C-alpha cells in the first residue's frame, strides 16, 4: 500500500489539531478538498482512521498507528532530501576558492587548469586574502574552499587537512652575498636591498606582521605584483628576496638559503567552508585537484 506524502502531512495536521478544518487551513486546502483526501486515505487503508464528533475528530487505534509511522516516514524523507540537496548547486553558481598570495603562485593555477578542463559546466571564483580573512569567510559560508596557513588557522573550528610545505627562504644572485651561506636571520637579510611583493600582498603583510615592530626597516628597491617577477629580479642581482621555497624553480640559476626564523616554517592547509558538504560533487573534485597540484608542486 502506498501513501501520498501530502496526504500523510494532512492527516498529521488533522490529528494534531483535532479538526479537519484546522488541518485543511495548515495545508492551505479547502475543507471539501481536505475531507475528500482524508476519506480517500481511509479507503486506501481499508479501515476508519478518525472518529468524528461534534467537537472535532480523534484518531482510531489504526489512525494512531498511521500517525506514528507517518511521522517516521516524513522525518526520513526530510533527511533524504537534505542529504541529496548537499550535493546540488545552482547550475550557474560558481565555486568560491580563497587563498593567500603564495598559493596563488603555482598551486592554484595548476589545480584550476585540470579542474576546469574536466568540469566544463563548473565555474570558479578566486580571490586572494590573508588566512584570518579566509577563515572568517569560510565560517560565514561565503566560500567553499580556502588555502590557509597552519599557524594562523589552528583551532579555527573549520575542517582542514594538510596540503603542503610553504616555508620561506632567502634568494639572491648566484655568486652574490648569499654564496656559501646556508641560513640568514631576517635582521641580516634586512641589511641588504630587497625586492618584494606590493605592500598590500598577503605574503608581504604576513612577513611584516611576524618580523615585529622593532625589526630593521628594509629598503625595497622595488615592489611588484607577482612572485615570478620577484624571483627574476632577485636572480638578476637587483636585491635579496624572501619567498616561499616552492616558488623557486630548482633549475633557475640563483643562490638560496634558509630564513633562520621560527616563523619561516609554514605549511598550507586545505580548509572547507561551512556551506561545502564534504566531499560534495564539484567541491570535492576541486579539492582533489588541489591535493594533486600540491603533490606535483612539491616534487617539481
GROMACS .gro file of N, CA and C in nm, residues 41-160:
model
  360
   41UNK      N    1  -0.787   0.848   0.199
   41UNK     CA    2  -0.683   0.784   0.278
   41UNK      C    3  -0.742   0.665   0.355
   42UNK      N    4  -0.862   0.683   0.411
   42UNK     CA    5  -0.927   0.574   0.483
   42UNK      C    6  -0.966   0.461   0.389
   43UNK      N    7  -1.013   0.495   0.269
   43UNK     CA    8  -1.047   0.392   0.172
   43UNK      C    9  -0.923   0.313   0.131
   44UNK      N   10  -0.813   0.384   0.114
   44UNK     CA   11  -0.689   0.317   0.076
   44UNK      C   12  -0.641   0.225   0.189
   45UNK      N   13  -0.657   0.270   0.314
   45UNK     CA   14  -0.615   0.189   0.428
   45UNK      C   15  -0.711   0.074   0.454
   46UNK      N   16  -0.837   0.090   0.411
   46UNK     CA   17  -0.936  -0.014   0.433
   46UNK      C   18  -0.989  -0.019   0.574
   47UNK      N   19  -0.972   0.091   0.649
   47UNK     CA   20  -1.016   0.095   0.787
   47UNK      C   21  -1.038   0.240   0.826
   48UNK      N   22  -1.130   0.264   0.922
   48UNK     CA   23  -1.153   0.400   0.969
   48UNK      C   24  -1.029   0.451   1.044
   49UNK      N   25  -0.991   0.573   1.014
   49UNK     CA   26  -0.874   0.633   1.077
   49UNK      C   27  -0.911   0.742   1.177
   50UNK      N   28  -1.032   0.796   1.165
   50UNK     CA   29  -1.075   0.905   1.253
   50UNK      C   30  -1.213   0.875   1.310
   51UNK      N   31  -1.232   0.916   1.433
   51UNK     CA   32  -1.364   0.916   1.495
   51UNK      C   33  -1.414   1.059   1.492
   52UNK      N   34  -1.524   1.081   1.423
   52UNK     CA   35  -1.576   1.215   1.404
   52UNK      C   36  -1.684   1.246   1.508
   53UNK      N   37  -1.673   1.361   1.570
   53UNK     CA   38  -1.771   1.400   1.672
   53UNK      C   39  -1.805   1.546   1.659
   54UNK      N   40  -1.892   1.593   1.747
   54UNK     CA   41  -1.934   1.732   1.742
   54UNK      C   42  -1.819   1.828   1.767
   55UNK      N   43  -1.729   1.788   1.852
   55UNK     CA   44  -1.619   1.878   1.891
   55UNK      C   45  -1.492   1.856   1.809
   56UNK      N   46  -1.502   1.780   1.703
   56UNK     CA   47  -1.386   1.758   1.618
   56UNK      C   48  -1.363   1.611   1.591
   57UNK      N   49  -1.239   1.576   1.570
   57UNK     CA   50  -1.205   1.437   1.537
   57UNK      C   51  -1.092   1.390   1.627
   58UNK      N   52  -1.084   1.257   1.643
   58UNK     CA   53  -0.971   1.197   1.713
   58UNK      C   54  -0.938   1.067   1.642
   59UNK      N   55  -0.813   1.022   1.648
   59UNK     CA   56  -0.774   0.904   1.572
   59UNK      C   57  -0.826   0.775   1.634
   60UNK      N   58  -0.860   0.681   1.549
   60UNK     CA   59  -0.887   0.544   1.593
   60UNK      C   60  -0.752   0.478   1.624
   61UNK      N   61  -0.753   0.358   1.683
   61UNK     CA   62  -0.624   0.288   1.702
   61UNK      C   63  -0.545   0.275   1.572
   62UNK      N   64  -0.615   0.248   1.463
   62UNK     CA   65  -0.545   0.240   1.333
   62UNK      C   66  -0.491   0.377   1.293
   63UNK      N   67  -0.570   0.481   1.322
   63UNK     CA   68  -0.524   0.616   1.291
   63UNK      C   69  -0.403   0.655   1.373
   64UNK      N   70  -0.401   0.613   1.501
   64UNK     CA   71  -0.285   0.641   1.586
   64UNK      C   72  -0.160   0.572   1.531
   65UNK      N   73  -0.176   0.448   1.487
   65UNK     CA   74  -0.062   0.375   1.429
   65UNK      C   75  -0.014   0.442   1.301
   66UNK      N   76  -0.113   0.483   1.217
   66UNK     CA   77  -0.074   0.551   1.093
   66UNK      C   78   0.000   0.681   1.123
   67UNK      N   79  -0.047   0.759   1.219
   67UNK     CA   80   0.018   0.886   1.252
   67UNK      C   81   0.161   0.864   1.299
   68UNK      N   82   0.181   0.760   1.381
   68UNK     CA   83   0.316   0.733   1.431
   68UNK      C   84   0.411   0.699   1.316
   69UNK      N   85   0.367   0.612   1.228
   69UNK     CA   86   0.454   0.573   1.116
   69UNK      C   87   0.467   0.686   1.014
   70UNK      N   88   0.364   0.767   1.000
   70UNK     CA   89   0.372   0.880   0.907
   70UNK      C   90   0.481   0.978   0.952
   71UNK      N   91   0.489   1.001   1.082
   71UNK     CA   92   0.595   1.090   1.134
   71UNK      C   93   0.732   1.035   1.098
   72UNK      N   94   0.749   0.903   1.116
   72UNK     CA   95   0.878   0.841   1.082
   72UNK      C   96   0.909   0.855   0.934
   73UNK      N   97   0.807   0.831   0.851
   73UNK     CA   98   0.829   0.839   0.706
   73UNK      C   99   0.867   0.981   0.664
   74UNK      N  100   0.797   1.080   0.716
   74UNK     CA  101   0.825   1.219   0.678
   74UNK      C  102   0.960   1.264   0.731
   75UNK      N  103   0.999   1.217   0.850
   75UNK     CA  104   1.131   1.251   0.904
   75UNK      C  105   1.241   1.193   0.816
   76UNK      N  106   1.227   1.065   0.779
   76UNK     CA  107   1.328   1.002   0.694
   76UNK      C  108   1.332   1.067   0.557
   77UNK      N  109   1.216   1.108   0.504
   77UNK     CA  110   1.212   1.175   0.375
   77UNK      C  111   1.287   1.308   0.381
   78UNK      N  112   1.268   1.383   0.490
   78UNK     CA  113   1.337   1.511   0.507
   78UNK      C  114   1.487   1.490   0.514
   79UNK      N  115   1.530   1.385   0.584
   79UNK     CA  116   1.674   1.355   0.592
   79UNK      C  117   1.730   1.318   0.456
   80UNK      N  118   1.652   1.239   0.381
   80UNK     CA  119   1.696   1.201   0.247
   80UNK      C  120   1.708   1.323   0.157
   81UNK      N  121   1.609   1.411   0.162
   81UNK     CA  122   1.615   1.533   0.081
   81UNK      C  123   1.736   1.618   0.119
   82UNK      N  124   1.764   1.628   0.250
   82UNK     CA  125   1.878   1.707   0.295
   82UNK      C  126   2.010   1.649   0.249
   83UNK      N  127   2.021   1.514   0.253
   83UNK     CA  128   2.145   1.450   0.210
   83UNK      C  129   2.170   1.472   0.062
   84UNK      N  130   2.065   1.461  -0.018
   84UNK     CA  131   2.081   1.481  -0.163
   84UNK      C  132   2.105   1.628  -0.196
   85UNK      N  133   2.036   1.717  -0.123
   85UNK     CA  134   2.049   1.861  -0.150
   85UNK      C  135   2.190   1.909  -0.128
   86UNK      N  136   2.265   1.844  -0.037
   86UNK     CA  137   2.402   1.887  -0.010
   86UNK      C  138   2.494   1.868  -0.129
   87UNK      N  139   2.449   1.784  -0.226
   87UNK     CA  140   2.530   1.761  -0.345
   87UNK      C  141   2.489   1.849  -0.463
   88UNK      N  142   2.381   1.926  -0.442
   88UNK     CA  143   2.331   2.009  -0.551
   88UNK      C  144   2.385   2.151  -0.541
   89UNK      N  145   2.407   2.211  -0.655
   89UNK     CA  146   2.441   2.352  -0.662
   89UNK      C  147   2.356   2.413  -0.773
   90UNK      N  148   2.315   2.538  -0.756
   90UNK     CA  149   2.250   2.604  -0.870
   90UNK      C  150   2.342   2.595  -0.991
   91UNK      N  151   2.287   2.571  -1.110
   91UNK     CA  152   2.370   2.539  -1.226
   91UNK      C  153   2.474   2.644  -1.262
   92UNK      N  154   2.450   2.770  -1.228
   92UNK     CA  155   2.545   2.873  -1.269
   92UNK      C  156   2.610   2.942  -1.148
   93UNK      N  157   2.598   2.883  -1.031
   93UNK     CA  158   2.662   2.943  -0.915
   93UNK      C  159   2.808   2.895  -0.909
   94UNK      N  160   2.906   2.984  -0.914
   94UNK     CA  161   3.046   2.940  -0.915
   94UNK      C  162   3.091   2.894  -0.778
   95UNK      N  163   3.186   2.803  -0.779
   95UNK     CA  164   3.258   2.771  -0.656
   95UNK      C  165   3.342   2.891  -0.618
   96UNK      N  166   3.366   2.909  -0.488
   96UNK     CA  167   3.450   3.019  -0.441
   96UNK      C  168   3.571   2.958  -0.369
   97UNK      N  169   3.689   2.989  -0.420
   97UNK     CA  170   3.815   2.943  -0.363
   97UNK      C  171   3.897   3.063  -0.320
   98UNK      N  172   3.939   3.065  -0.194
   98UNK     CA  173   4.021   3.173  -0.140
   98UNK      C  174   4.159   3.120  -0.106
   99UNK      N  175   4.260   3.203  -0.126
   99UNK     CA  176   4.397   3.161  -0.096
   99UNK      C  177   4.486   3.283  -0.077
  100UNK      N  178   4.598   3.262  -0.012
  100UNK     CA  179   4.699   3.366   0.002
  100UNK      C  180   4.785   3.377  -0.122
  101UNK      N  181   4.869   3.478  -0.125
  101UNK     CA  182   4.950   3.504  -0.243
  101UNK      C  183   5.045   3.392  -0.277
  102UNK      N  184   5.097   3.323  -0.177
  102UNK     CA  185   5.190   3.214  -0.203
  102UNK      C  186   5.122   3.101  -0.279
  103UNK      N  187   5.002   3.062  -0.233
  103UNK     CA  188   4.929   2.955  -0.302
  103UNK      C  189   4.886   2.996  -0.442
  104UNK      N  190   4.866   3.126  -0.462
  104UNK     CA  191   4.825   3.174  -0.594
  104UNK      C  192   4.938   3.161  -0.697
  105UNK      N  193   5.059   3.141  -0.650
  105UNK     CA  194   5.174   3.141  -0.741
  105UNK      C  195   5.169   3.025  -0.838
  106UNK      N  196   5.166   2.901  -0.787
  106UNK     CA  197   5.162   2.785  -0.877
  106UNK      C  198   5.053   2.687  -0.839
  107UNK      N  199   5.028   2.674  -0.710
  107UNK     CA  200   4.935   2.573  -0.663
  107UNK      C  201   4.794   2.591  -0.720
  108UNK      N  202   4.738   2.709  -0.705
  108UNK     CA  203   4.602   2.733  -0.753
  108UNK      C  204   4.594   2.723  -0.906
  109UNK      N  205   4.683   2.785  -0.982
  109UNK     CA  206   4.675   2.771  -1.129
  109UNK      C  207   4.684   2.626  -1.177
  110UNK      N  208   4.773   2.546  -1.115
  110UNK     CA  209   4.785   2.406  -1.155
  110UNK      C  210   4.654   2.331  -1.133
  111UNK      N  211   4.592   2.353  -1.017
  111UNK     CA  212   4.466   2.285  -0.986
  111UNK      C  213   4.355   2.332  -1.079
  112UNK      N  214   4.349   2.462  -1.107
  112UNK     CA  215   4.241   2.516  -1.190
  112UNK      C  216   4.245   2.462  -1.332
  113UNK      N  217   4.364   2.451  -1.388
  113UNK     CA  218   4.375   2.401  -1.526
  113UNK      C  219   4.310   2.264  -1.537
  114UNK      N  220   4.344   2.174  -1.447
  114UNK     CA  221   4.289   2.039  -1.452
  114UNK      C  222   4.139   2.038  -1.421
  115UNK      N  223   4.100   2.112  -1.317
  115UNK     CA  224   3.959   2.110  -1.276
  115UNK      C  225   3.867   2.165  -1.385
  116UNK      N  226   3.901   2.281  -1.441
  116UNK     CA  227   3.815   2.344  -1.540
  116UNK      C  228   3.808   2.265  -1.670
  117UNK      N  229   3.915   2.197  -1.704
  117UNK     CA  230   3.910   2.111  -1.822
  117UNK      C  231   3.817   1.992  -1.800
  118UNK      N  232   3.819   1.935  -1.680
  118UNK     CA  233   3.740   1.816  -1.652
  118UNK      C  234   3.595   1.849  -1.618
  119UNK      N  235   3.565   1.974  -1.584
  119UNK     CA  236   3.430   2.013  -1.545
  119UNK      C  237   3.388   2.137  -1.625
  120UNK      N  238   3.354   2.119  -1.751
  120UNK     CA  239   3.322   2.234  -1.837
  120UNK      C  240   3.200   2.313  -1.793
  121UNK      N  241   3.112   2.253  -1.709
  121UNK     CA  242   2.993   2.324  -1.665
  121UNK      C  243   3.012   2.396  -1.532
  122UNK      N  244   3.131   2.383  -1.474
  122UNK     CA  245   3.157   2.445  -1.343
  122UNK      C  246   3.242   2.571  -1.360
  123UNK      N  247   3.213   2.672  -1.279
  123UNK     CA  248   3.289   2.796  -1.277
  123UNK      C  249   3.350   2.813  -1.138
  124UNK      N  250   3.460   2.886  -1.132
  124UNK     CA  251   3.530   2.907  -1.005
  124UNK      C  252   3.567   3.053  -0.991
  125UNK      N  253   3.531   3.111  -0.878
  125UNK     CA  254   3.573   3.247  -0.845
  125UNK      C  255   3.690   3.239  -0.747
  126UNK      N  256   3.799   3.306  -0.780
  126UNK     CA  257   3.922   3.303  -0.699
  126UNK      C  258   3.946   3.441  -0.639
  127UNK      N  259   3.985   3.444  -0.513
  127UNK     CA  260   4.021   3.572  -0.450
  127UNK      C  261   4.137   3.551  -0.354
  128UNK      N  262   4.226   3.650  -0.347
  128UNK     CA  263   4.341   3.643  -0.258
  128UNK      C  264   4.312   3.717  -0.128
  129UNK      N  265   4.335   3.650  -0.017
  129UNK     CA  266   4.318   3.710   0.116
  129UNK      C  267   4.420   3.648   0.210
  130UNK      N  268   4.441   3.713   0.322
  130UNK     CA  269   4.521   3.655   0.429
  130UNK      C  270   4.439   3.551   0.503
  131UNK      N  271   4.509   3.462   0.574
  131UNK     CA  272   4.442   3.350   0.641
  131UNK      C  273   4.328   3.393   0.734
  132UNK      N  274   4.343   3.494   0.821
  132UNK     CA  275   4.230   3.529   0.910
  132UNK      C  276   4.104   3.565   0.833
  133UNK      N  277   4.119   3.637   0.722
  133UNK     CA  278   4.003   3.675   0.643
  133UNK      C  279   3.943   3.553   0.572
  134UNK      N  280   4.030   3.464   0.525
  134UNK     CA  281   3.981   3.342   0.460
  134UNK      C  282   3.900   3.259   0.559
  135UNK      N  283   3.953   3.243   0.680
  135UNK     CA  284   3.882   3.166   0.783
  135UNK      C  285   3.746   3.228   0.812
  136UNK      N  286   3.742   3.360   0.823
  136UNK     CA  287   3.615   3.427   0.852
  136UNK      C  288   3.513   3.402   0.741
  137UNK      N  289   3.557   3.414   0.618
  137UNK     CA  290   3.464   3.397   0.506
  137UNK      C  291   3.418   3.253   0.492
  138UNK      N  292   3.508   3.158   0.518
  138UNK     CA  293   3.467   3.018   0.515
  138UNK      C  294   3.365   2.989   0.624
  139UNK      N  295   3.388   3.043   0.742
  139UNK     CA  296   3.296   3.020   0.854
  139UNK      C  297   3.161   3.086   0.830
  140UNK      N  298   3.160   3.197   0.757
  140UNK     CA  299   3.035   3.268   0.729
  140UNK      C  300   2.961   3.211   0.608
  141UNK      N  301   3.018   3.107   0.545
  141UNK     CA  302   2.953   3.049   0.429
  141UNK      C  303   2.970   3.127   0.302
  142UNK      N  304   3.070   3.215   0.297
  142UNK     CA  305   3.092   3.297   0.179
  142UNK      C  306   3.187   3.231   0.079
  143UNK      N  307   3.244   3.117   0.113
  143UNK     CA  308   3.337   3.048   0.025
  143UNK      C  309   3.327   2.899   0.048
  144UNK      N  310   3.368   2.823  -0.054
  144UNK     CA  311   3.362   2.677  -0.046
  144UNK      C  312   3.492   2.617   0.008
  145UNK      N  313   3.604   2.666  -0.042
  145UNK     CA  314   3.734   2.612  -0.003
  145UNK      C  315   3.832   2.726   0.019
  146UNK      N  316   3.931   2.702   0.103
  146UNK     CA  317   4.035   2.801   0.126
  146UNK      C  318   4.168   2.733   0.149
  147UNK      N  319   4.274   2.798   0.108
  147UNK     CA  320   4.409   2.750   0.137
  147UNK      C  321   4.466   2.846   0.240
  148UNK      N  322   4.493   2.794   0.360
  148UNK     CA  323   4.530   2.877   0.474
  148UNK      C  324   4.663   2.829   0.532
  149UNK      N  325   4.721   2.912   0.618
  149UNK     CA  326   4.847   2.877   0.685
  149UNK      C  327   4.818   2.814   0.820
  150UNK      N  328   4.891   2.707   0.850
  150UNK     CA  329   4.861   2.632   0.972
  150UNK      C  330   4.872   2.716   1.098
  151UNK      N  331   4.972   2.803   1.107
  151UNK     CA  332   4.993   2.880   1.228
  151UNK      C  333   4.882   2.978   1.259
  152UNK      N  334   4.810   3.022   1.155
  152UNK     CA  335   4.703   3.121   1.174
  152UNK      C  336   4.564   3.059   1.170
  153UNK      N  337   4.556   2.931   1.132
  153UNK     CA  338   4.426   2.867   1.122
  153UNK      C  339   4.405   2.759   1.227
  154UNK      N  340   4.502   2.744   1.318
  154UNK     CA  341   4.490   2.643   1.422
  154UNK      C  342   4.370   2.672   1.511
  155UNK      N  343   4.292   2.568   1.540
  155UNK     CA  344   4.174   2.580   1.627
  155UNK      C  345   4.070   2.679   1.571
  156UNK      N  346   4.061   2.687   1.438
  156UNK     CA  347   3.967   2.781   1.377
  156UNK      C  348   3.825   2.725   1.372
  157UNK      N  349   3.808   2.597   1.402
  157UNK     CA  350   3.675   2.538   1.401
  157UNK      C  351   3.631   2.485   1.266
  158UNK      N  352   3.713   2.503   1.163
  158UNK     CA  353   3.679   2.451   1.030
  158UNK      C  354   3.745   2.315   1.010
  159UNK      N  355   3.691   2.241   0.916
  159UNK     CA  356   3.754   2.115   0.879
  159UNK      C  357   3.873   2.144   0.788
  160UNK      N  358   3.990   2.094   0.825
  160UNK     CA  359   4.112   2.120   0.748
  160UNK      C  360   4.188   1.990   0.725
   0.00000   0.00000   0.00000
